[in-house]
CSV table of C-alpha atoms and ligand atoms in Angstrom, one decimal:
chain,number,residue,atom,x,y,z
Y,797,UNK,CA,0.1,-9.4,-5.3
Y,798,UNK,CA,0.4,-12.8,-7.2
Y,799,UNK,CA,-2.5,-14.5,-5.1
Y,800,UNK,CA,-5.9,-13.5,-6.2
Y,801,UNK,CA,-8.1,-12.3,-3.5
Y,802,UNK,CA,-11.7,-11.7,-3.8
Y,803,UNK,CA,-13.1,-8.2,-2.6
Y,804,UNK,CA,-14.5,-9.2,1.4
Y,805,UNK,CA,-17.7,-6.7,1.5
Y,806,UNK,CA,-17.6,-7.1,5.7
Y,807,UNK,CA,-14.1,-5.7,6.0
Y,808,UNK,CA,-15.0,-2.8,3.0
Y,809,UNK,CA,-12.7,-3.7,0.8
Y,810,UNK,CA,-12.1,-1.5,-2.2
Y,811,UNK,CA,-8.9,-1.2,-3.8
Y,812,UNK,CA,-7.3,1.5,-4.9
Y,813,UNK,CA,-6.0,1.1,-9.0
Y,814,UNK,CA,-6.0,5.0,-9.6
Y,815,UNK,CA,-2.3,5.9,-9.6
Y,816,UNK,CA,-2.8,9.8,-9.5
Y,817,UNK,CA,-4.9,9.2,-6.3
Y,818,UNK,CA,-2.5,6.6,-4.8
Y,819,UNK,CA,-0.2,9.7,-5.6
Y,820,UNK,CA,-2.3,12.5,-4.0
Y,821,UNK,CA,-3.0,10.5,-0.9
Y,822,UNK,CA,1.2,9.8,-0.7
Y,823,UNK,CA,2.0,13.0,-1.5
Y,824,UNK,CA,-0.4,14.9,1.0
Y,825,UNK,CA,0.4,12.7,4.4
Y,826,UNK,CA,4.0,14.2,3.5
Y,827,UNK,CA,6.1,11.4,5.4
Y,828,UNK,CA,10.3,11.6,5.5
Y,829,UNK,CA,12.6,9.2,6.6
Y,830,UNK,CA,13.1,8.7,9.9
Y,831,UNK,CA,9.4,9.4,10.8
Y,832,UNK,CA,6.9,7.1,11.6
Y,833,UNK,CA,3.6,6.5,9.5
Y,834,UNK,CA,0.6,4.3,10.6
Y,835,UNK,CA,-1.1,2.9,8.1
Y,836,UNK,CA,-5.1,1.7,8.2
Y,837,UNK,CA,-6.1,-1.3,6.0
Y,838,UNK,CA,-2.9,-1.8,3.4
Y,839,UNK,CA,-5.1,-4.5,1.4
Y,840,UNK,CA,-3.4,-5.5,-1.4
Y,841,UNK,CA,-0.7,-2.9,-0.9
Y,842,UNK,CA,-1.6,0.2,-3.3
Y,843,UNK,CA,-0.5,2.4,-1.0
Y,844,UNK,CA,2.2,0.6,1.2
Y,845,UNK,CA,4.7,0.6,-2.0
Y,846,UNK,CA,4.9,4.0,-1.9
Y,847,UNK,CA,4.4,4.5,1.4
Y,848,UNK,CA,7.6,2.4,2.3
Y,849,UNK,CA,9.1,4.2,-0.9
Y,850,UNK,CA,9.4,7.4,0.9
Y,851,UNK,CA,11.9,5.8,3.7
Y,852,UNK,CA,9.6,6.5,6.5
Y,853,UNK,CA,8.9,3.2,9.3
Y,854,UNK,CA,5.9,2.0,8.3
Y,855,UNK,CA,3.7,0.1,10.8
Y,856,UNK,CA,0.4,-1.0,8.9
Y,857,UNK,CA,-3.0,-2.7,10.6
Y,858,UNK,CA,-5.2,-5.2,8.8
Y,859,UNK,CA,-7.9,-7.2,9.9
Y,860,UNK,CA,-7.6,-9.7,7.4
Y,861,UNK,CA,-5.6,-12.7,7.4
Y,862,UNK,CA,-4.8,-13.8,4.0
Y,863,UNK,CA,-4.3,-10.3,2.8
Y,864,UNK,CA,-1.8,-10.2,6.3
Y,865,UNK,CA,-0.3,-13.2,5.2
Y,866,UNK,CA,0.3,-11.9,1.7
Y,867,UNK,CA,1.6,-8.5,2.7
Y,868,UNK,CA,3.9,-10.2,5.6
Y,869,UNK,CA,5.5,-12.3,2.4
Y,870,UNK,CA,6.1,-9.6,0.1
Y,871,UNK,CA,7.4,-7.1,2.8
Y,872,UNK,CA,9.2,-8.4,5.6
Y,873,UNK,CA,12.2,-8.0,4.5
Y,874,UNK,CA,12.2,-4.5,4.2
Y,875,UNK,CA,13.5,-3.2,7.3
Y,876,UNK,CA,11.6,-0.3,7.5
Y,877,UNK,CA,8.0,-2.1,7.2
Y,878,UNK,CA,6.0,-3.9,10.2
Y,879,UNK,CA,2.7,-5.2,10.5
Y,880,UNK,CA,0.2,-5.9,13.0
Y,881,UNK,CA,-2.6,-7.8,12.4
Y,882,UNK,CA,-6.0,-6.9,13.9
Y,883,UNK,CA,-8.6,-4.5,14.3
Y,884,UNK,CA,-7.6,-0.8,14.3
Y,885,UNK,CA,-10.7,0.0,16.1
Y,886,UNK,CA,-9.0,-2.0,19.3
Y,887,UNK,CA,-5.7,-0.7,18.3
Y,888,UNK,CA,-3.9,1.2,21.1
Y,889,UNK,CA,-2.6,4.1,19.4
Y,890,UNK,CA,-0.4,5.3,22.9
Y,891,UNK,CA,1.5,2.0,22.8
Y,892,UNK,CA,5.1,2.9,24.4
Y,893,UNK,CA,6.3,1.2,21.2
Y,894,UNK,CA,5.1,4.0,19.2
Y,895,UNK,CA,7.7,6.7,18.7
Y,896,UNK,CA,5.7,10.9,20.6
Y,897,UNK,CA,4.4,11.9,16.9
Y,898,UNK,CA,3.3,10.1,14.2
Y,899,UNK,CA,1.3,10.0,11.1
Y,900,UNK,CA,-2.0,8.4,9.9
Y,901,UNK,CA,-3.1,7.1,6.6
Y,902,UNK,CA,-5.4,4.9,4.6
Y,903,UNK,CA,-7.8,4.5,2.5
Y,904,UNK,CA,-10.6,3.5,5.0
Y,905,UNK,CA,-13.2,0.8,5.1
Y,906,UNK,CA,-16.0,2.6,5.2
Y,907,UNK,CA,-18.0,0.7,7.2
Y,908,UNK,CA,-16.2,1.6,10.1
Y,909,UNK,CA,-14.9,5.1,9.5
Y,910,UNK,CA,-16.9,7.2,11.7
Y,911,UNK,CA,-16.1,5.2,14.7
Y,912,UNK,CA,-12.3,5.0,13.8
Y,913,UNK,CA,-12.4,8.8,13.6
Y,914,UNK,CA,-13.6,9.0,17.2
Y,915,UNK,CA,-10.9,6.4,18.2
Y,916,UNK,CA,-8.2,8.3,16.8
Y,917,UNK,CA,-9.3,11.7,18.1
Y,918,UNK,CA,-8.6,10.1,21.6
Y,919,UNK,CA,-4.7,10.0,20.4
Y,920,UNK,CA,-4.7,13.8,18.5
Y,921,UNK,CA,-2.0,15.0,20.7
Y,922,UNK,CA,0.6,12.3,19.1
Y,923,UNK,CA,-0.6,12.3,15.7
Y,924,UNK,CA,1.1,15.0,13.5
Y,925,UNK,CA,-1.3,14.7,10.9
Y,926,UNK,CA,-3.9,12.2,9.3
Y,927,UNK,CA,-4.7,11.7,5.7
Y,928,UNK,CA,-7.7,9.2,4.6
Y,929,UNK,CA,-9.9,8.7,1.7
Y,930,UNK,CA,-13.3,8.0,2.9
Y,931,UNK,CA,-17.1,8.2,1.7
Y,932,UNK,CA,-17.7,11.3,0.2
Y,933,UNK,CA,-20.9,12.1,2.3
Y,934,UNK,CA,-18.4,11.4,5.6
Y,935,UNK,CA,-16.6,14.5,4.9
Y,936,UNK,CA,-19.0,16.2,4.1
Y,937,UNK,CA,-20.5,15.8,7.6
Y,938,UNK,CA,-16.7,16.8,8.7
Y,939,UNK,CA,-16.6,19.6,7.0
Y,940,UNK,CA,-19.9,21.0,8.0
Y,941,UNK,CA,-20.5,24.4,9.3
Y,942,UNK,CA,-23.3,25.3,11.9
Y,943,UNK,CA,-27.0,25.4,10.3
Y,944,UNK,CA,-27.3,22.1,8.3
Y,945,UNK,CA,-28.4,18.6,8.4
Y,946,UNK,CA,-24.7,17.3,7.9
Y,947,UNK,CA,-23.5,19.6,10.6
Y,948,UNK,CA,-23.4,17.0,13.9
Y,949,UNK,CA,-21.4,15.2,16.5
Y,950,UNK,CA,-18.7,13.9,13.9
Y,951,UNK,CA,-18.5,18.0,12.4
Y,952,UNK,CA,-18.3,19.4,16.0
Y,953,UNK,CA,-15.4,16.9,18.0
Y,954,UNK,CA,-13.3,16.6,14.6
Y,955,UNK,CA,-13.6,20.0,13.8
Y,956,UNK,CA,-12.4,21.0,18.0
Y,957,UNK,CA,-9.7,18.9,18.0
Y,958,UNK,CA,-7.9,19.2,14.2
Y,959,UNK,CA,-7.8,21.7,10.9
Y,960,UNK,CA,-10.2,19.4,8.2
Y,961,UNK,CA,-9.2,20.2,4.8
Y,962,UNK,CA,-11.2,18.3,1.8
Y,963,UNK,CA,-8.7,17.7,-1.0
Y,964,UNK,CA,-10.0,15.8,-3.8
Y,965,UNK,CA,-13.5,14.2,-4.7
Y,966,UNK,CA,-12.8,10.8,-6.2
Y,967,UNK,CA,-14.9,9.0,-8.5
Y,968,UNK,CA,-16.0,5.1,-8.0
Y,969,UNK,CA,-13.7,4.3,-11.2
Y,970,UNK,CA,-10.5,4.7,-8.8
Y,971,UNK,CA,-11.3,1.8,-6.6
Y,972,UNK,CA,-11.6,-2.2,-7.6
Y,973,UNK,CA,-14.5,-3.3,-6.9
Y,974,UNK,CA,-15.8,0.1,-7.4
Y,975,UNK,CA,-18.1,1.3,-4.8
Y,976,UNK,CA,-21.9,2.4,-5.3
Y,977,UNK,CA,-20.8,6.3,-4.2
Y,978,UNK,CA,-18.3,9.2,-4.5
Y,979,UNK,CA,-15.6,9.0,-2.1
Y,980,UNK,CA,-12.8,11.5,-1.0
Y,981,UNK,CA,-9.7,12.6,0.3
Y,982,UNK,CA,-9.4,14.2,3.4
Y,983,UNK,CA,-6.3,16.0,5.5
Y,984,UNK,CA,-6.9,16.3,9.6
Y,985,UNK,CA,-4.6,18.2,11.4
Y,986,UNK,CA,-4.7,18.1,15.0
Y,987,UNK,CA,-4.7,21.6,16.4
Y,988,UNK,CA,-2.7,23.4,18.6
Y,989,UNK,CA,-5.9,24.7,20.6
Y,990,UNK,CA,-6.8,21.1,21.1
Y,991,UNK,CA,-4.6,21.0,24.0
Y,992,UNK,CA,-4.2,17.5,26.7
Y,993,UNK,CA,-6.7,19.0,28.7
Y,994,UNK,CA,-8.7,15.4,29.6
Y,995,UNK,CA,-10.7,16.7,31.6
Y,996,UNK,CA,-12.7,19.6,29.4
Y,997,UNK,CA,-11.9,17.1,26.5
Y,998,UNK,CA,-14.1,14.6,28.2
Y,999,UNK,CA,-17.2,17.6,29.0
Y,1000,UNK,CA,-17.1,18.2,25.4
Y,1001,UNK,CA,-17.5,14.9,24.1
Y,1002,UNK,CA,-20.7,14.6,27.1
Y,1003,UNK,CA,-22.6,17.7,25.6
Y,1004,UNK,CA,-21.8,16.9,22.1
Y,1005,UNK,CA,-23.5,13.5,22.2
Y,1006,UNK,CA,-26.4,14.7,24.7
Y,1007,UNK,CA,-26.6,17.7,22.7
Y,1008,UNK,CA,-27.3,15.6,19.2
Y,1009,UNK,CA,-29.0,12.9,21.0
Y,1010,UNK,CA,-32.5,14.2,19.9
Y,1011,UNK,CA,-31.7,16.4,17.1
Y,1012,UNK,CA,-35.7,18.0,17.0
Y,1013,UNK,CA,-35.2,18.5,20.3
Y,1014,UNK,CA,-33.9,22.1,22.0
Y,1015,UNK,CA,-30.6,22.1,24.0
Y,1016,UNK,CA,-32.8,22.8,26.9
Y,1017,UNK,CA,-34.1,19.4,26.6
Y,1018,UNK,CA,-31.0,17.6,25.3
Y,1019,UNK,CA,-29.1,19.0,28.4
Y,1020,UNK,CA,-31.5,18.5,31.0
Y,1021,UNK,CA,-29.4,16.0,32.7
Y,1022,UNK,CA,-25.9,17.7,32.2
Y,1023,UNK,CA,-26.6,21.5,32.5
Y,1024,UNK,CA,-29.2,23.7,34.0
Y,1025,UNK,CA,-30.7,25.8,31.9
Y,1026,UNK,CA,-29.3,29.3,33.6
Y,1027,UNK,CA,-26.0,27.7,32.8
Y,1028,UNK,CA,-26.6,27.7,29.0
Y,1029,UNK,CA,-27.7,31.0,29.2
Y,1030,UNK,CA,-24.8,32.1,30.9
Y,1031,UNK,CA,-22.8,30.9,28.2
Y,1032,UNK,CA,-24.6,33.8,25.6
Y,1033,UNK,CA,-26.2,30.7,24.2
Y,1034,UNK,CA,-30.5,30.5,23.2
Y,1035,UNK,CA,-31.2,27.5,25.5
Y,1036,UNK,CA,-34.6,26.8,23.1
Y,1037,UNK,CA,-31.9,26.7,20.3
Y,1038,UNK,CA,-31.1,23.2,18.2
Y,1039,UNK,CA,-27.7,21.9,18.2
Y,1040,UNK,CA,-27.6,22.1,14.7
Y,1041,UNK,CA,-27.2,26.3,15.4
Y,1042,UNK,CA,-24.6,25.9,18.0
Y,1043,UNK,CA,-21.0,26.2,16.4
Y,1044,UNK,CA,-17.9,24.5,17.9
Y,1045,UNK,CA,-16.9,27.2,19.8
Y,1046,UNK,CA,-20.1,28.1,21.8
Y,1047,UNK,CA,-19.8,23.7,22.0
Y,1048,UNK,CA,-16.4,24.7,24.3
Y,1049,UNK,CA,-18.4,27.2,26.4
Y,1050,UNK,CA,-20.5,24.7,27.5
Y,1051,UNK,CA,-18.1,22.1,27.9
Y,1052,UNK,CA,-16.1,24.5,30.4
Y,1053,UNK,CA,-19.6,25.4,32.1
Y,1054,UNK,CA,-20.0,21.4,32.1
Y,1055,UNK,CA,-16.2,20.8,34.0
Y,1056,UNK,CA,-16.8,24.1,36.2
Y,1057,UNK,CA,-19.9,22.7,37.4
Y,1058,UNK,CA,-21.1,19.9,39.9
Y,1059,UNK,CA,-23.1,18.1,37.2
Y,1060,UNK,CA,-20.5,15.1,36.5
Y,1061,UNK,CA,-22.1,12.5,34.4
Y,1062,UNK,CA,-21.2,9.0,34.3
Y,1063,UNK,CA,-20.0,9.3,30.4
Y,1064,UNK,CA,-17.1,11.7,32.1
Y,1065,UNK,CA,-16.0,10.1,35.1
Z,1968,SAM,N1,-5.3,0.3,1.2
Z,1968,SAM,C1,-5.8,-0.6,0.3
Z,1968,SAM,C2,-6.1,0.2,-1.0
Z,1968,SAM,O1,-6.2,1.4,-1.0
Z,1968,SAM,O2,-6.2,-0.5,-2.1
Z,1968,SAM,C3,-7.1,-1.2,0.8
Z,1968,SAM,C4,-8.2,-0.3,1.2
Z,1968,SAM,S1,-9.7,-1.1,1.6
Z,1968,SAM,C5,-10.9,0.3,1.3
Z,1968,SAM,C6,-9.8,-1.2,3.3
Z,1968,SAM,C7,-8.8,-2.1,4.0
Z,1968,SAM,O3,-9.0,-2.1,5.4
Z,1968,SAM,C8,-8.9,-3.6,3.6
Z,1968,SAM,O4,-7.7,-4.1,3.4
Z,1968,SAM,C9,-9.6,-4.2,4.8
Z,1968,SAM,O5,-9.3,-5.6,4.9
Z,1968,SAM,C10,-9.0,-3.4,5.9
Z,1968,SAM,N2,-9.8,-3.4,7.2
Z,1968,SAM,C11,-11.1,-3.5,7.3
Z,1968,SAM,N3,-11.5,-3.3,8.5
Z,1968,SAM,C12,-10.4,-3.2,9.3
Z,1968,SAM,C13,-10.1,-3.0,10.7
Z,1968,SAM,N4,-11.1,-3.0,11.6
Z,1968,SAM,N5,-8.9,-2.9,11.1
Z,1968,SAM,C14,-7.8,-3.0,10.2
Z,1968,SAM,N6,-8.0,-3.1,8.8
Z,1968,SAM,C15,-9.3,-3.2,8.4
């Protein structure tokens, strides 16, 4: 980029200057021409070159203006590249513009990547797959099986709707300004189990947060309000147990004891 842009710590801006990463991260979305790829904060374009490189339609999302302004110079007159610019958190990833399936990437600002994860799960049944580097400790807590202090609401509604596969650990030397902790790279595929089912979909995401609400707490207590204690028991689930014990798939029991019952909250309606 010939104008010089200095870091902006509110929009988490660490570039990427490692080209075997830039490399790994290209190689592992797996776009073709013809497709369409989404990309999350291009910055200064580390990614995008290669991106566009591998003839798929590129449609990337920043927030910030000069680096929009740059990017909008130096790409626009490739025809398969568009921009919007904006917030991908308010980003409306079922826009009729969108072609059925699509691919995510980026190299996320961490300050908002947990909440981004949640926004995109909303859209898993049109994403093909997703690829992101984010903070190491982030997919950890993705990755996280049942019995653990990482193991929560992030581990549980990313791990029901896609396949989470960690594929590198990358060090703070990759990224300009480098940032005070390990980061990674991280493949989601949405899973064919995860069906449009809106409904039990909406139950899960209910017990989930009311389960982890109170993390000291039993589900007994956590579910007071959703799901009557006989219910949880019906489900082969220890209603004194902690959420942190209860995997994903005893989470779906309750969820379809949740949407079977009378107990609709407010959160699902
Ligand atoms: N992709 C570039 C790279 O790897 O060098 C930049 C990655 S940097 C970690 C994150 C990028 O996301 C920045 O360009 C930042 O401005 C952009 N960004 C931050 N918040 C955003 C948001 N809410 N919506 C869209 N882009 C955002």
């Amino acid at each position: 980029m010939s104008k010089r842009h200095i870091a902006r710590k509110r929009f988490g801006q660490n570039f990427l200057v490692d080209q075997n990463i830039i490399g790994k991260i290209v190689n592992s979305i797996g776009a073709a021409p013809g497709q369409t790829l989404i990309e999350i904060g291009p910055g200064m374009g580390a990614l995008t070159d290669p991106l566009l490189e591998t003839g798929a339609d590129l449609l990337v999302l920043e927030i910030d203006r000069d680096l929009a302004e740059t990017l909008e110079l130096r790409y626009s007159k490739q025809s398969n590249f568009s921009m919007l610019c904006g917030d991908a958190l308010k980003f409306d990833f079922s826009d009729p513009s969108l072609p059925e399936q699509y691919r995510v990437v980026g190299n996320l600002p961490y300050n908002i990547s947990t909440p981004l994860i949640f926004h995109l799960l909303a859209y898993k049944n049109r994403i093909k797959n997703m690829v992101f580097m984010l903070q190491s400790e982030v997919v950890d807590r993705m990755a996280a099986e049942p019995g653990g202090k990482e193991y929560g609401r992030l581990s549980v509604m990313v791990q029901y709707h896609c396949n989470v596969e960690r594929l590198l650990n990358v060090p703070p030397s990759a990224f300009r300004p480098a940032p005070k902790v390990m980061s990674a790279i991280v493949a989601l595929t949405p899973t064919s189990t995860a069906q449009a089912d809106k409904k039990l979909d909406d139950a899960l995401a209910a017990i989930v947060r009311a389960a982890f609400a109170s993390r000291r707490k039993t589900l007994r207590n956590n579910l007071r309000e959703l799901l009557p204690e006989q219910e949880i028991e019906a489900c082969g689930i220890n209603p004194g147990a902690r959420a942190e014990t209860v995997s994903v798939s005893e989470f779906v029991l309750l969820a379809h004891a949740l949407r079977g019952s009378d107990h609709v909250t407010q959160e699902m309606s």
